[in-house]
Short mmCIF file of N, CA and C in Angstrom, two decimals:
data_model
loop_
_atom_site.label_atom_id
_atom_site.label_comp_id
_atom_site.label_asym_id
_atom_site.label_seq_id
_atom_site.Cartn_x
_atom_site.Cartn_y
_atom_site.Cartn_z
N MET J 1 41.27 19.36 -1.50
CA MET J 1 40.54 20.51 -1.02
C MET J 1 40.11 20.26 0.42
N LYS J 2 40.50 21.12 1.32
CA LYS J 2 40.21 20.96 2.74
C LYS J 2 38.89 21.66 3.08
N ARG J 3 38.00 20.93 3.79
CA ARG J 3 36.71 21.50 4.17
C ARG J 3 36.82 22.13 5.54
N SER J 4 36.14 23.17 5.71
CA SER J 4 36.16 23.90 6.96
C SER J 4 35.35 23.16 8.02
N PRO J 5 35.91 22.98 9.22
CA PRO J 5 35.14 22.35 10.30
C PRO J 5 33.90 23.17 10.66
N LEU J 6 33.97 24.47 10.45
CA LEU J 6 32.83 25.32 10.75
C LEU J 6 31.64 24.96 9.86
N ARG J 7 31.90 24.69 8.57
CA ARG J 7 30.82 24.28 7.65
C ARG J 7 30.17 22.97 8.10
N LEU J 8 31.00 22.04 8.53
CA LEU J 8 30.49 20.76 9.00
C LEU J 8 29.61 20.97 10.23
N TRP J 9 30.05 21.79 11.15
CA TRP J 9 29.26 22.06 12.36
C TRP J 9 27.95 22.78 12.01
N LEU J 10 27.99 23.70 11.05
CA LEU J 10 26.78 24.41 10.64
C LEU J 10 25.79 23.45 9.97
N ALA J 11 26.30 22.58 9.11
CA ALA J 11 25.43 21.59 8.46
C ALA J 11 24.80 20.66 9.49
N THR J 12 25.58 20.23 10.46
CA THR J 12 25.07 19.36 11.52
C THR J 12 24.01 20.08 12.34
N ALA J 13 24.26 21.34 12.68
CA ALA J 13 23.30 22.12 13.46
C ALA J 13 22.00 22.32 12.68
N CYS J 14 22.10 22.58 11.38
CA CYS J 14 20.90 22.73 10.54
C CYS J 14 20.10 21.44 10.50
N ALA J 15 20.79 20.30 10.32
CA ALA J 15 20.11 19.00 10.26
C ALA J 15 19.40 18.70 11.58
N LEU J 16 20.07 18.97 12.69
CA LEU J 16 19.46 18.74 14.01
C LEU J 16 18.29 19.69 14.24
N GLY J 17 18.43 20.93 13.78
CA GLY J 17 17.35 21.90 13.91
C GLY J 17 16.11 21.47 13.14
N LEU J 18 16.32 21.01 11.90
CA LEU J 18 15.19 20.53 11.09
C LEU J 18 14.55 19.30 11.72
N ALA J 19 15.37 18.39 12.22
CA ALA J 19 14.84 17.20 12.88
C ALA J 19 14.00 17.58 14.09
N GLY J 20 14.43 18.59 14.83
CA GLY J 20 13.68 19.06 15.98
C GLY J 20 12.37 19.73 15.57
N LEU J 21 12.37 20.45 14.46
CA LEU J 21 11.16 21.12 14.00
C LEU J 21 10.10 20.15 13.49
N TRP J 22 10.52 19.03 12.90
CA TRP J 22 9.57 18.07 12.35
C TRP J 22 8.59 17.55 13.39
N GLN J 23 8.99 17.50 14.64
CA GLN J 23 8.09 16.99 15.66
C GLN J 23 6.88 17.90 15.87
N PHE J 24 6.97 19.16 15.42
CA PHE J 24 5.85 20.09 15.56
C PHE J 24 4.91 20.06 14.36
N PHE J 25 5.18 19.19 13.40
CA PHE J 25 4.33 19.02 12.22
C PHE J 25 3.82 17.58 12.20
N PRO J 26 2.81 17.26 13.03
CA PRO J 26 2.32 15.89 13.06
C PRO J 26 1.72 15.48 11.72
N LEU J 27 1.98 14.26 11.35
CA LEU J 27 1.48 13.73 10.09
C LEU J 27 0.18 12.98 10.32
N ALA J 28 -0.67 12.96 9.30
CA ALA J 28 -1.89 12.16 9.36
C ALA J 28 -1.51 10.68 9.38
N ASP J 29 -2.20 9.92 10.21
CA ASP J 29 -1.90 8.49 10.27
C ASP J 29 -2.87 7.71 9.39
N ALA J 30 -2.82 6.40 9.49
CA ALA J 30 -3.66 5.53 8.66
C ALA J 30 -4.89 5.05 9.41
N ALA J 31 -5.30 5.79 10.44
CA ALA J 31 -6.43 5.37 11.28
C ALA J 31 -7.69 5.12 10.45
N GLY J 32 -7.97 5.99 9.50
CA GLY J 32 -9.17 5.83 8.68
C GLY J 32 -9.18 4.53 7.91
N ARG J 33 -8.03 4.14 7.39
CA ARG J 33 -7.94 2.88 6.65
C ARG J 33 -8.13 1.69 7.58
N LEU J 34 -7.57 1.76 8.79
CA LEU J 34 -7.71 0.66 9.73
C LEU J 34 -9.15 0.54 10.22
N GLU J 35 -9.78 1.68 10.51
CA GLU J 35 -11.16 1.67 11.01
C GLU J 35 -12.14 1.22 9.94
N ALA J 36 -11.80 1.38 8.67
CA ALA J 36 -12.69 0.98 7.58
C ALA J 36 -12.71 -0.53 7.36
N LEU J 37 -11.78 -1.25 7.96
CA LEU J 37 -11.73 -2.70 7.78
C LEU J 37 -12.86 -3.36 8.59
N PRO J 38 -13.81 -4.01 7.92
CA PRO J 38 -14.96 -4.57 8.64
C PRO J 38 -14.58 -5.76 9.53
N VAL J 39 -15.42 -5.95 10.55
CA VAL J 39 -15.24 -7.07 11.48
C VAL J 39 -15.95 -8.32 10.96
N LYS J 40 -17.01 -8.11 10.17
CA LYS J 40 -17.76 -9.24 9.61
C LYS J 40 -17.95 -9.02 8.13
N GLY J 41 -18.02 -10.14 7.42
CA GLY J 41 -18.27 -10.10 5.99
C GLY J 41 -19.02 -11.33 5.57
N LEU J 42 -19.25 -11.46 4.30
CA LEU J 42 -20.00 -12.58 3.76
C LEU J 42 -19.33 -13.91 4.10
N PHE J 43 -17.99 -13.95 4.03
CA PHE J 43 -17.26 -15.20 4.23
C PHE J 43 -16.43 -15.25 5.51
N PHE J 44 -16.45 -14.20 6.33
CA PHE J 44 -15.57 -14.19 7.50
C PHE J 44 -16.22 -13.50 8.70
N ASN J 45 -15.64 -13.82 9.85
CA ASN J 45 -16.04 -13.20 11.11
C ASN J 45 -14.76 -12.97 11.90
N ALA J 46 -14.59 -11.79 12.46
CA ALA J 46 -13.37 -11.49 13.20
C ALA J 46 -13.74 -10.93 14.57
N ARG J 47 -12.84 -11.14 15.51
CA ARG J 47 -13.04 -10.52 16.82
C ARG J 47 -11.73 -9.88 17.25
N PRO J 48 -11.82 -8.73 17.90
CA PRO J 48 -10.61 -8.03 18.35
C PRO J 48 -9.82 -8.87 19.34
N MET J 49 -8.53 -8.74 19.29
CA MET J 49 -7.64 -9.40 20.25
C MET J 49 -6.84 -8.32 20.97
N SER J 50 -6.58 -8.55 22.23
CA SER J 50 -5.76 -7.62 23.01
C SER J 50 -4.29 -7.89 22.74
N LEU J 51 -3.50 -6.84 22.84
CA LEU J 51 -2.05 -7.01 22.73
C LEU J 51 -1.52 -7.53 24.05
N ASN J 52 -0.53 -8.40 23.99
CA ASN J 52 0.09 -8.88 25.23
C ASN J 52 1.09 -7.82 25.71
N PRO J 53 1.60 -7.92 26.94
CA PRO J 53 2.52 -6.90 27.46
C PRO J 53 3.77 -6.67 26.60
N ALA J 54 4.31 -7.74 26.03
CA ALA J 54 5.50 -7.59 25.17
C ALA J 54 5.16 -6.78 23.93
N GLU J 55 3.97 -7.03 23.35
CA GLU J 55 3.55 -6.28 22.16
C GLU J 55 3.33 -4.81 22.51
N HIS J 56 2.72 -4.55 23.66
CA HIS J 56 2.53 -3.15 24.09
C HIS J 56 3.87 -2.43 24.16
N GLU J 57 4.86 -3.11 24.69
CA GLU J 57 6.18 -2.49 24.81
C GLU J 57 6.83 -2.27 23.44
N ILE J 58 6.71 -3.23 22.56
CA ILE J 58 7.31 -3.13 21.22
C ILE J 58 6.63 -2.04 20.40
N TYR J 59 5.29 -2.01 20.40
CA TYR J 59 4.56 -1.10 19.53
C TYR J 59 4.46 0.32 20.09
N GLY J 60 4.50 0.45 21.41
CA GLY J 60 4.47 1.79 22.01
C GLY J 60 3.28 2.59 21.51
N ARG J 61 3.56 3.75 20.92
CA ARG J 61 2.51 4.67 20.47
C ARG J 61 1.97 4.33 19.08
N ALA J 62 2.49 3.30 18.45
CA ALA J 62 1.98 2.91 17.12
C ALA J 62 0.53 2.43 17.25
N ARG J 63 -0.24 2.66 16.21
CA ARG J 63 -1.62 2.17 16.18
C ARG J 63 -1.58 0.73 15.67
N VAL J 64 -2.21 -0.18 16.43
CA VAL J 64 -2.19 -1.59 16.07
C VAL J 64 -3.61 -2.14 16.07
N LEU J 65 -3.97 -2.82 15.02
CA LEU J 65 -5.24 -3.52 14.92
C LEU J 65 -4.88 -5.01 14.93
N LYS J 66 -5.47 -5.76 15.87
CA LYS J 66 -5.18 -7.19 15.96
C LYS J 66 -6.51 -7.93 16.12
N ARG J 67 -6.74 -8.92 15.22
CA ARG J 67 -7.99 -9.67 15.24
C ARG J 67 -7.75 -11.16 14.99
N LEU J 68 -8.60 -11.96 15.59
CA LEU J 68 -8.67 -13.38 15.28
C LEU J 68 -9.76 -13.53 14.22
N VAL J 69 -9.41 -14.07 13.08
CA VAL J 69 -10.34 -14.16 11.95
C VAL J 69 -10.67 -15.62 11.66
N ARG J 70 -11.95 -15.89 11.44
CA ARG J 70 -12.41 -17.21 11.00
C ARG J 70 -13.06 -17.03 9.64
N MET J 71 -12.56 -17.83 8.69
CA MET J 71 -13.03 -17.71 7.32
C MET J 71 -13.07 -19.08 6.67
N ARG J 72 -14.26 -19.52 6.31
CA ARG J 72 -14.43 -20.79 5.60
C ARG J 72 -13.68 -21.94 6.26
N GLY J 73 -13.87 -22.12 7.56
CA GLY J 73 -13.25 -23.22 8.28
C GLY J 73 -11.78 -23.03 8.60
N GLN J 74 -11.24 -21.86 8.31
CA GLN J 74 -9.84 -21.57 8.60
C GLN J 74 -9.78 -20.46 9.65
N ALA J 75 -8.74 -20.50 10.47
CA ALA J 75 -8.54 -19.44 11.47
C ALA J 75 -7.13 -18.88 11.33
N PHE J 76 -7.02 -17.59 11.49
CA PHE J 76 -5.72 -16.93 11.45
C PHE J 76 -5.80 -15.61 12.20
N THR J 77 -4.65 -15.07 12.51
CA THR J 77 -4.56 -13.79 13.19
C THR J 77 -4.19 -12.72 12.18
N LEU J 78 -4.89 -11.60 12.24
CA LEU J 78 -4.58 -10.43 11.42
C LEU J 78 -4.00 -9.36 12.33
N THR J 79 -2.83 -8.85 11.97
CA THR J 79 -2.23 -7.74 12.70
C THR J 79 -1.87 -6.66 11.69
N VAL J 80 -2.32 -5.44 11.93
CA VAL J 80 -2.00 -4.30 11.07
C VAL J 80 -1.36 -3.24 11.95
N ILE J 81 -0.17 -2.78 11.55
CA ILE J 81 0.59 -1.82 12.36
C ILE J 81 0.79 -0.54 11.56
N ASP J 82 0.37 0.57 12.15
CA ASP J 82 0.56 1.90 11.58
C ASP J 82 1.64 2.58 12.41
N GLY J 83 2.82 2.77 11.83
CA GLY J 83 3.96 3.31 12.56
C GLY J 83 4.09 4.82 12.51
N THR J 84 3.03 5.55 12.18
CA THR J 84 3.12 7.01 12.08
C THR J 84 3.63 7.61 13.39
N ARG J 85 3.14 7.14 14.52
CA ARG J 85 3.51 7.70 15.83
C ARG J 85 4.71 7.01 16.47
N ASN J 86 5.15 5.89 15.87
CA ASN J 86 6.32 5.18 16.39
C ASN J 86 6.93 4.38 15.25
N ARG J 87 7.83 4.99 14.53
CA ARG J 87 8.46 4.33 13.37
C ARG J 87 9.25 3.09 13.77
N HIS J 88 9.72 3.04 15.01
CA HIS J 88 10.53 1.91 15.45
C HIS J 88 9.70 0.64 15.66
N ALA J 89 8.37 0.79 15.65
CA ALA J 89 7.51 -0.38 15.85
C ALA J 89 7.46 -1.27 14.62
N ILE J 90 7.83 -0.73 13.47
CA ILE J 90 7.77 -1.51 12.23
C ILE J 90 9.17 -1.82 11.75
N HIS J 91 9.41 -3.09 11.51
CA HIS J 91 10.68 -3.55 10.97
C HIS J 91 10.40 -4.77 10.09
N ASP J 92 11.42 -5.32 9.51
CA ASP J 92 11.26 -6.47 8.62
C ASP J 92 10.65 -7.63 9.42
N PRO J 93 9.47 -8.13 9.02
CA PRO J 93 8.84 -9.22 9.76
C PRO J 93 9.71 -10.47 9.88
N LEU J 94 10.61 -10.70 8.93
CA LEU J 94 11.48 -11.88 9.06
C LEU J 94 12.33 -11.79 10.33
N TYR J 95 12.79 -10.60 10.69
CA TYR J 95 13.54 -10.42 11.94
C TYR J 95 12.64 -10.70 13.14
N CYS J 96 11.39 -10.28 13.03
CA CYS J 96 10.43 -10.51 14.11
C CYS J 96 10.21 -12.00 14.35
N PHE J 97 9.99 -12.73 13.25
CA PHE J 97 9.77 -14.17 13.38
C PHE J 97 11.00 -14.84 14.00
N ARG J 98 12.18 -14.48 13.51
CA ARG J 98 13.41 -15.08 14.05
C ARG J 98 13.60 -14.70 15.52
N GLY J 99 13.30 -13.45 15.84
CA GLY J 99 13.43 -12.99 17.23
C GLY J 99 12.48 -13.71 18.17
N ALA J 100 11.34 -14.18 17.64
CA ALA J 100 10.37 -14.91 18.45
C ALA J 100 10.71 -16.40 18.51
N GLY J 101 11.84 -16.78 17.93
CA GLY J 101 12.28 -18.17 18.01
C GLY J 101 11.89 -19.04 16.83
N TRP J 102 11.30 -18.46 15.80
CA TRP J 102 10.91 -19.24 14.62
C TRP J 102 12.08 -19.33 13.65
N GLU J 103 12.17 -20.45 12.98
CA GLU J 103 13.13 -20.63 11.89
C GLU J 103 12.35 -20.47 10.59
N VAL J 104 12.81 -19.57 9.74
CA VAL J 104 12.14 -19.35 8.45
C VAL J 104 12.60 -20.45 7.50
N GLN J 105 11.67 -21.32 7.11
CA GLN J 105 11.99 -22.45 6.24
C GLN J 105 11.95 -22.05 4.77
N VAL J 106 10.86 -21.39 4.38
CA VAL J 106 10.67 -20.99 2.98
C VAL J 106 10.02 -19.61 2.97
N ALA J 107 10.48 -18.76 2.06
CA ALA J 107 9.86 -17.45 1.85
C ALA J 107 9.65 -17.27 0.36
N THR J 108 8.41 -17.04 -0.04
CA THR J 108 8.10 -16.87 -1.46
C THR J 108 7.20 -15.65 -1.65
N ASP J 109 7.31 -15.03 -2.80
CA ASP J 109 6.47 -13.89 -3.11
C ASP J 109 5.10 -14.36 -3.57
N VAL J 110 4.07 -13.59 -3.21
CA VAL J 110 2.69 -13.87 -3.57
C VAL J 110 2.15 -12.63 -4.28
N ASN J 111 1.58 -12.83 -5.46
CA ASN J 111 1.01 -11.70 -6.19
C ASN J 111 -0.32 -11.28 -5.58
N LEU J 112 -0.48 -9.98 -5.39
CA LEU J 112 -1.73 -9.39 -4.94
C LEU J 112 -2.27 -8.54 -6.09
N PRO J 113 -3.54 -8.17 -6.04
CA PRO J 113 -4.08 -7.34 -7.13
C PRO J 113 -3.33 -6.02 -7.30
N HIS J 114 -2.73 -5.51 -6.24
CA HIS J 114 -2.06 -4.22 -6.31
C HIS J 114 -0.60 -4.28 -5.86
N GLY J 115 0.04 -5.44 -6.02
CA GLY J 115 1.44 -5.53 -5.64
C GLY J 115 1.86 -6.93 -5.25
N THR J 116 2.76 -6.99 -4.26
CA THR J 116 3.35 -8.26 -3.86
C THR J 116 3.37 -8.40 -2.34
N ALA J 117 3.10 -9.62 -1.88
CA ALA J 117 3.22 -9.98 -0.47
C ALA J 117 4.28 -11.07 -0.36
N ARG J 118 4.64 -11.43 0.84
CA ARG J 118 5.59 -12.52 1.05
C ARG J 118 4.95 -13.56 1.97
N ALA J 119 4.96 -14.81 1.54
CA ALA J 119 4.47 -15.93 2.34
C ALA J 119 5.67 -16.65 2.92
N VAL J 120 5.59 -17.00 4.21
CA VAL J 120 6.70 -17.70 4.85
C VAL J 120 6.18 -18.93 5.59
N SER J 121 6.97 -20.00 5.52
CA SER J 121 6.73 -21.20 6.31
C SER J 121 7.72 -21.16 7.46
N LEU J 122 7.21 -21.41 8.67
CA LEU J 122 8.02 -21.26 9.88
C LEU J 122 8.03 -22.56 10.66
N ARG J 123 9.08 -22.75 11.43
CA ARG J 123 9.21 -23.93 12.29
C ARG J 123 9.82 -23.51 13.61
N GLN J 124 9.26 -24.07 14.71
CA GLN J 124 9.77 -23.77 16.05
C GLN J 124 9.49 -24.96 16.96
N ALA J 125 10.53 -25.57 17.46
CA ALA J 125 10.41 -26.67 18.41
C ALA J 125 9.35 -27.70 17.99
N GLY J 126 9.43 -28.14 16.75
CA GLY J 126 8.50 -29.16 16.26
C GLY J 126 7.16 -28.63 15.80
N LYS J 127 6.89 -27.34 15.99
CA LYS J 127 5.64 -26.75 15.53
C LYS J 127 5.85 -26.10 14.17
N GLN J 128 4.81 -26.13 13.35
CA GLN J 128 4.83 -25.45 12.06
C GLN J 128 3.97 -24.20 12.15
N GLY J 129 4.34 -23.19 11.41
CA GLY J 129 3.57 -21.97 11.33
C GLY J 129 3.63 -21.41 9.92
N GLU J 130 2.64 -20.63 9.56
CA GLU J 130 2.58 -20.01 8.24
C GLU J 130 2.21 -18.55 8.44
N ALA J 131 2.73 -17.70 7.58
CA ALA J 131 2.40 -16.28 7.65
C ALA J 131 2.50 -15.66 6.26
N VAL J 132 1.76 -14.59 6.07
CA VAL J 132 1.84 -13.76 4.87
C VAL J 132 1.92 -12.33 5.36
N TYR J 133 2.79 -11.53 4.76
CA TYR J 133 2.87 -10.13 5.17
C TYR J 133 3.16 -9.24 3.97
N TRP J 134 2.78 -7.99 4.11
CA TRP J 134 3.09 -6.97 3.11
C TRP J 134 2.95 -5.59 3.76
N PHE J 135 3.57 -4.62 3.13
CA PHE J 135 3.41 -3.22 3.49
C PHE J 135 2.45 -2.63 2.48
N SER J 136 1.60 -1.68 2.89
CA SER J 136 0.65 -1.10 1.96
C SER J 136 0.45 0.38 2.27
N ASN J 137 0.40 1.18 1.21
CA ASN J 137 0.11 2.60 1.37
C ASN J 137 -1.30 2.92 0.87
N GLY J 138 -2.13 1.91 0.70
CA GLY J 138 -3.49 2.09 0.23
C GLY J 138 -3.61 1.97 -1.28
N ARG J 139 -2.51 2.16 -1.99
CA ARG J 139 -2.51 2.04 -3.45
C ARG J 139 -1.68 0.87 -3.92
N GLN J 140 -0.56 0.63 -3.25
CA GLN J 140 0.38 -0.42 -3.64
C GLN J 140 0.75 -1.27 -2.44
N ALA J 141 0.97 -2.56 -2.71
CA ALA J 141 1.46 -3.48 -1.70
C ALA J 141 2.87 -3.91 -2.09
N PHE J 142 3.75 -4.06 -1.09
CA PHE J 142 5.12 -4.47 -1.36
C PHE J 142 5.65 -5.18 -0.12
N ALA J 143 6.59 -6.10 -0.32
CA ALA J 143 7.13 -6.90 0.78
C ALA J 143 8.48 -6.39 1.27
N SER J 144 8.98 -5.33 0.68
CA SER J 144 10.32 -4.83 1.01
C SER J 144 10.31 -3.86 2.19
N ALA J 145 11.01 -4.23 3.27
CA ALA J 145 11.15 -3.33 4.42
C ALA J 145 11.96 -2.10 4.03
N THR J 146 12.93 -2.26 3.14
CA THR J 146 13.74 -1.12 2.68
C THR J 146 12.85 -0.10 1.99
N ARG J 147 11.93 -0.57 1.17
CA ARG J 147 11.02 0.37 0.51
C ARG J 147 10.12 1.05 1.54
N TYR J 148 9.68 0.31 2.56
CA TYR J 148 8.88 0.92 3.62
C TYR J 148 9.65 2.08 4.25
N TRP J 149 10.90 1.82 4.63
CA TRP J 149 11.70 2.87 5.29
C TRP J 149 11.93 4.06 4.36
N THR J 150 12.15 3.79 3.09
CA THR J 150 12.34 4.87 2.12
C THR J 150 11.06 5.69 1.98
N ASP J 151 9.92 5.03 1.81
CA ASP J 151 8.64 5.73 1.65
C ASP J 151 8.28 6.55 2.89
N THR J 152 8.45 5.97 4.07
CA THR J 152 8.05 6.68 5.28
C THR J 152 9.01 7.83 5.59
N THR J 153 10.29 7.68 5.24
CA THR J 153 11.24 8.78 5.43
C THR J 153 10.92 9.92 4.47
N LEU J 154 10.64 9.58 3.23
CA LEU J 154 10.27 10.60 2.24
C LEU J 154 8.99 11.31 2.68
N ARG J 155 8.07 10.56 3.23
CA ARG J 155 6.82 11.16 3.71
C ARG J 155 7.09 12.16 4.82
N ARG J 156 8.00 11.84 5.72
CA ARG J 156 8.32 12.77 6.81
C ARG J 156 9.05 14.00 6.28
N LEU J 157 9.96 13.79 5.34
CA LEU J 157 10.70 14.92 4.77
C LEU J 157 9.78 15.88 4.02
N THR J 158 8.72 15.35 3.41
CA THR J 158 7.80 16.19 2.63
C THR J 158 6.56 16.58 3.45
N LEU J 159 6.61 16.31 4.76
CA LEU J 159 5.49 16.62 5.66
C LEU J 159 4.18 15.98 5.18
N GLY J 160 4.27 14.76 4.66
CA GLY J 160 3.11 13.99 4.26
C GLY J 160 2.65 14.19 2.83
N ARG J 161 3.30 15.06 2.09
CA ARG J 161 2.85 15.36 0.72
C ARG J 161 3.20 14.25 -0.27
N SER J 162 4.09 13.33 0.10
CA SER J 162 4.51 12.30 -0.84
C SER J 162 3.53 11.11 -0.91
N GLY J 163 2.55 11.06 0.00
CA GLY J 163 1.58 9.98 -0.05
C GLY J 163 1.11 9.54 1.32
N GLU J 164 0.32 8.48 1.33
CA GLU J 164 -0.24 7.92 2.56
C GLU J 164 0.83 7.16 3.34
N GLU J 165 0.61 7.03 4.63
CA GLU J 165 1.52 6.28 5.49
C GLU J 165 1.40 4.79 5.17
N PRO J 166 2.51 4.12 4.90
CA PRO J 166 2.44 2.67 4.70
C PRO J 166 2.17 1.96 6.04
N VAL J 167 1.38 0.90 5.99
CA VAL J 167 1.13 0.07 7.16
C VAL J 167 1.69 -1.32 6.88
N LEU J 168 1.95 -2.06 7.94
CA LEU J 168 2.41 -3.43 7.83
C LEU J 168 1.22 -4.34 8.13
N VAL J 169 0.90 -5.24 7.21
CA VAL J 169 -0.20 -6.20 7.36
C VAL J 169 0.42 -7.59 7.50
N ILE J 170 0.05 -8.30 8.58
CA ILE J 170 0.59 -9.65 8.82
C ILE J 170 -0.57 -10.60 9.11
N LEU J 171 -0.64 -11.69 8.37
CA LEU J 171 -1.59 -12.76 8.62
C LEU J 171 -0.79 -13.96 9.10
N THR J 172 -1.16 -14.54 10.24
CA THR J 172 -0.43 -15.71 10.76
C THR J 172 -1.41 -16.83 11.10
N SER J 173 -0.99 -18.04 10.83
CA SER J 173 -1.82 -19.20 11.15
C SER J 173 -1.89 -19.35 12.67
N VAL J 174 -2.99 -19.95 13.15
CA VAL J 174 -3.13 -20.16 14.59
C VAL J 174 -2.94 -21.62 14.98
N ASP J 175 -2.78 -22.47 14.00
CA ASP J 175 -2.51 -23.88 14.28
C ASP J 175 -1.54 -24.41 13.22
N ASP J 176 -1.31 -25.70 13.22
CA ASP J 176 -0.34 -26.29 12.29
C ASP J 176 -0.83 -26.37 10.85
N ARG J 177 -2.14 -26.17 10.64
CA ARG J 177 -2.67 -26.23 9.28
C ARG J 177 -2.36 -24.93 8.53
N ALA J 178 -1.87 -25.06 7.34
CA ALA J 178 -1.58 -23.88 6.52
C ALA J 178 -2.87 -23.37 5.88
N PRO J 179 -3.25 -22.13 6.18
CA PRO J 179 -4.44 -21.58 5.54
C PRO J 179 -4.24 -21.43 4.03
N ASP J 180 -5.33 -21.36 3.31
CA ASP J 180 -5.28 -21.10 1.87
C ASP J 180 -5.18 -19.59 1.69
N TRP J 181 -3.95 -19.06 1.76
CA TRP J 181 -3.75 -17.61 1.72
C TRP J 181 -4.30 -17.02 0.43
N GLY J 182 -4.11 -17.69 -0.69
CA GLY J 182 -4.62 -17.17 -1.96
C GLY J 182 -6.14 -17.01 -1.94
N GLY J 183 -6.83 -18.01 -1.41
CA GLY J 183 -8.29 -17.94 -1.31
C GLY J 183 -8.74 -16.86 -0.35
N ILE J 184 -8.04 -16.74 0.77
CA ILE J 184 -8.37 -15.71 1.76
C ILE J 184 -8.22 -14.32 1.15
N LEU J 185 -7.11 -14.09 0.50
CA LEU J 185 -6.85 -12.78 -0.09
C LEU J 185 -7.81 -12.46 -1.22
N ALA J 186 -8.27 -13.50 -1.94
CA ALA J 186 -9.17 -13.29 -3.07
C ALA J 186 -10.58 -12.89 -2.63
N ILE J 187 -11.02 -13.36 -1.46
CA ILE J 187 -12.40 -13.08 -1.06
C ILE J 187 -12.53 -12.01 0.01
N TRP J 188 -11.44 -11.30 0.32
CA TRP J 188 -11.52 -10.22 1.32
C TRP J 188 -10.97 -8.94 0.69
N PRO J 189 -11.74 -8.30 -0.18
CA PRO J 189 -11.23 -7.14 -0.90
C PRO J 189 -10.86 -5.96 0.00
N GLU J 190 -11.54 -5.81 1.12
CA GLU J 190 -11.23 -4.68 2.03
C GLU J 190 -9.81 -4.79 2.58
N LEU J 191 -9.33 -6.01 2.72
CA LEU J 191 -7.96 -6.21 3.20
C LEU J 191 -6.96 -5.66 2.19
N MET J 192 -7.31 -5.73 0.92
CA MET J 192 -6.44 -5.24 -0.13
C MET J 192 -6.42 -3.70 -0.19
N GLN J 193 -7.39 -3.06 0.47
CA GLN J 193 -7.48 -1.60 0.43
C GLN J 193 -6.75 -0.93 1.57
N LEU J 194 -6.16 -1.72 2.46
CA LEU J 194 -5.39 -1.12 3.55
C LEU J 194 -4.24 -0.40 2.93
#
C-alpha cells in the first residue's frame, strides 16, 4: 500500500504546528518545592553556592538550587535542577560525571522512602569522589533518566495535567571521605519531598 506524500507533509505540518503552539502554554515549574527546602535544620546547616560560568551556560534558563551542606561532621554539595524552562539542562548524571573527567567505578541503587536513588563512586586523577542522585516529582523518586524524559514529555503533551515537573537532585562529596548517604537521607525529610 503506497502512502501519499501529501499525507506525510500534512502530518509533519500538524506536528510542527502543535510544537509551535506549546510554547504559548507555559507550564508550572517546581519553584515552590525548591523554595520549601530549608537552609537550616536540627542536624544540618547549608549555605547557597553560586554557579560557575560553565554551569550557567549548561543550565541556561533552568532553575538551579546549589548549596554547600554541613551535617554531623560531613560536608557535601546539594544541587537541584528544575528543567521546566530548559529541558536540555537535565540529562543522565552518569554522562555528566564522565564529561567532567570522572571515571564511574561503582553504581548501586539506594532505597528511599518513596523510590530509588543511585549512589556512585568516582575516580579522577588519583582523587576519589562520591555522589547520590535521583529524579523526583514530589511523590516518587527514580534514578532512570529515560523515565525522566518520558514523564516530562508526557507532562508537556498534556499541558501539565499528568503531574508535577520532575527535578534532578544530586548530592556530591566535597572531599575524599565518603559521606554516610543513608544517614543523611534518613535525617533530612524535606529532601525527600522534592
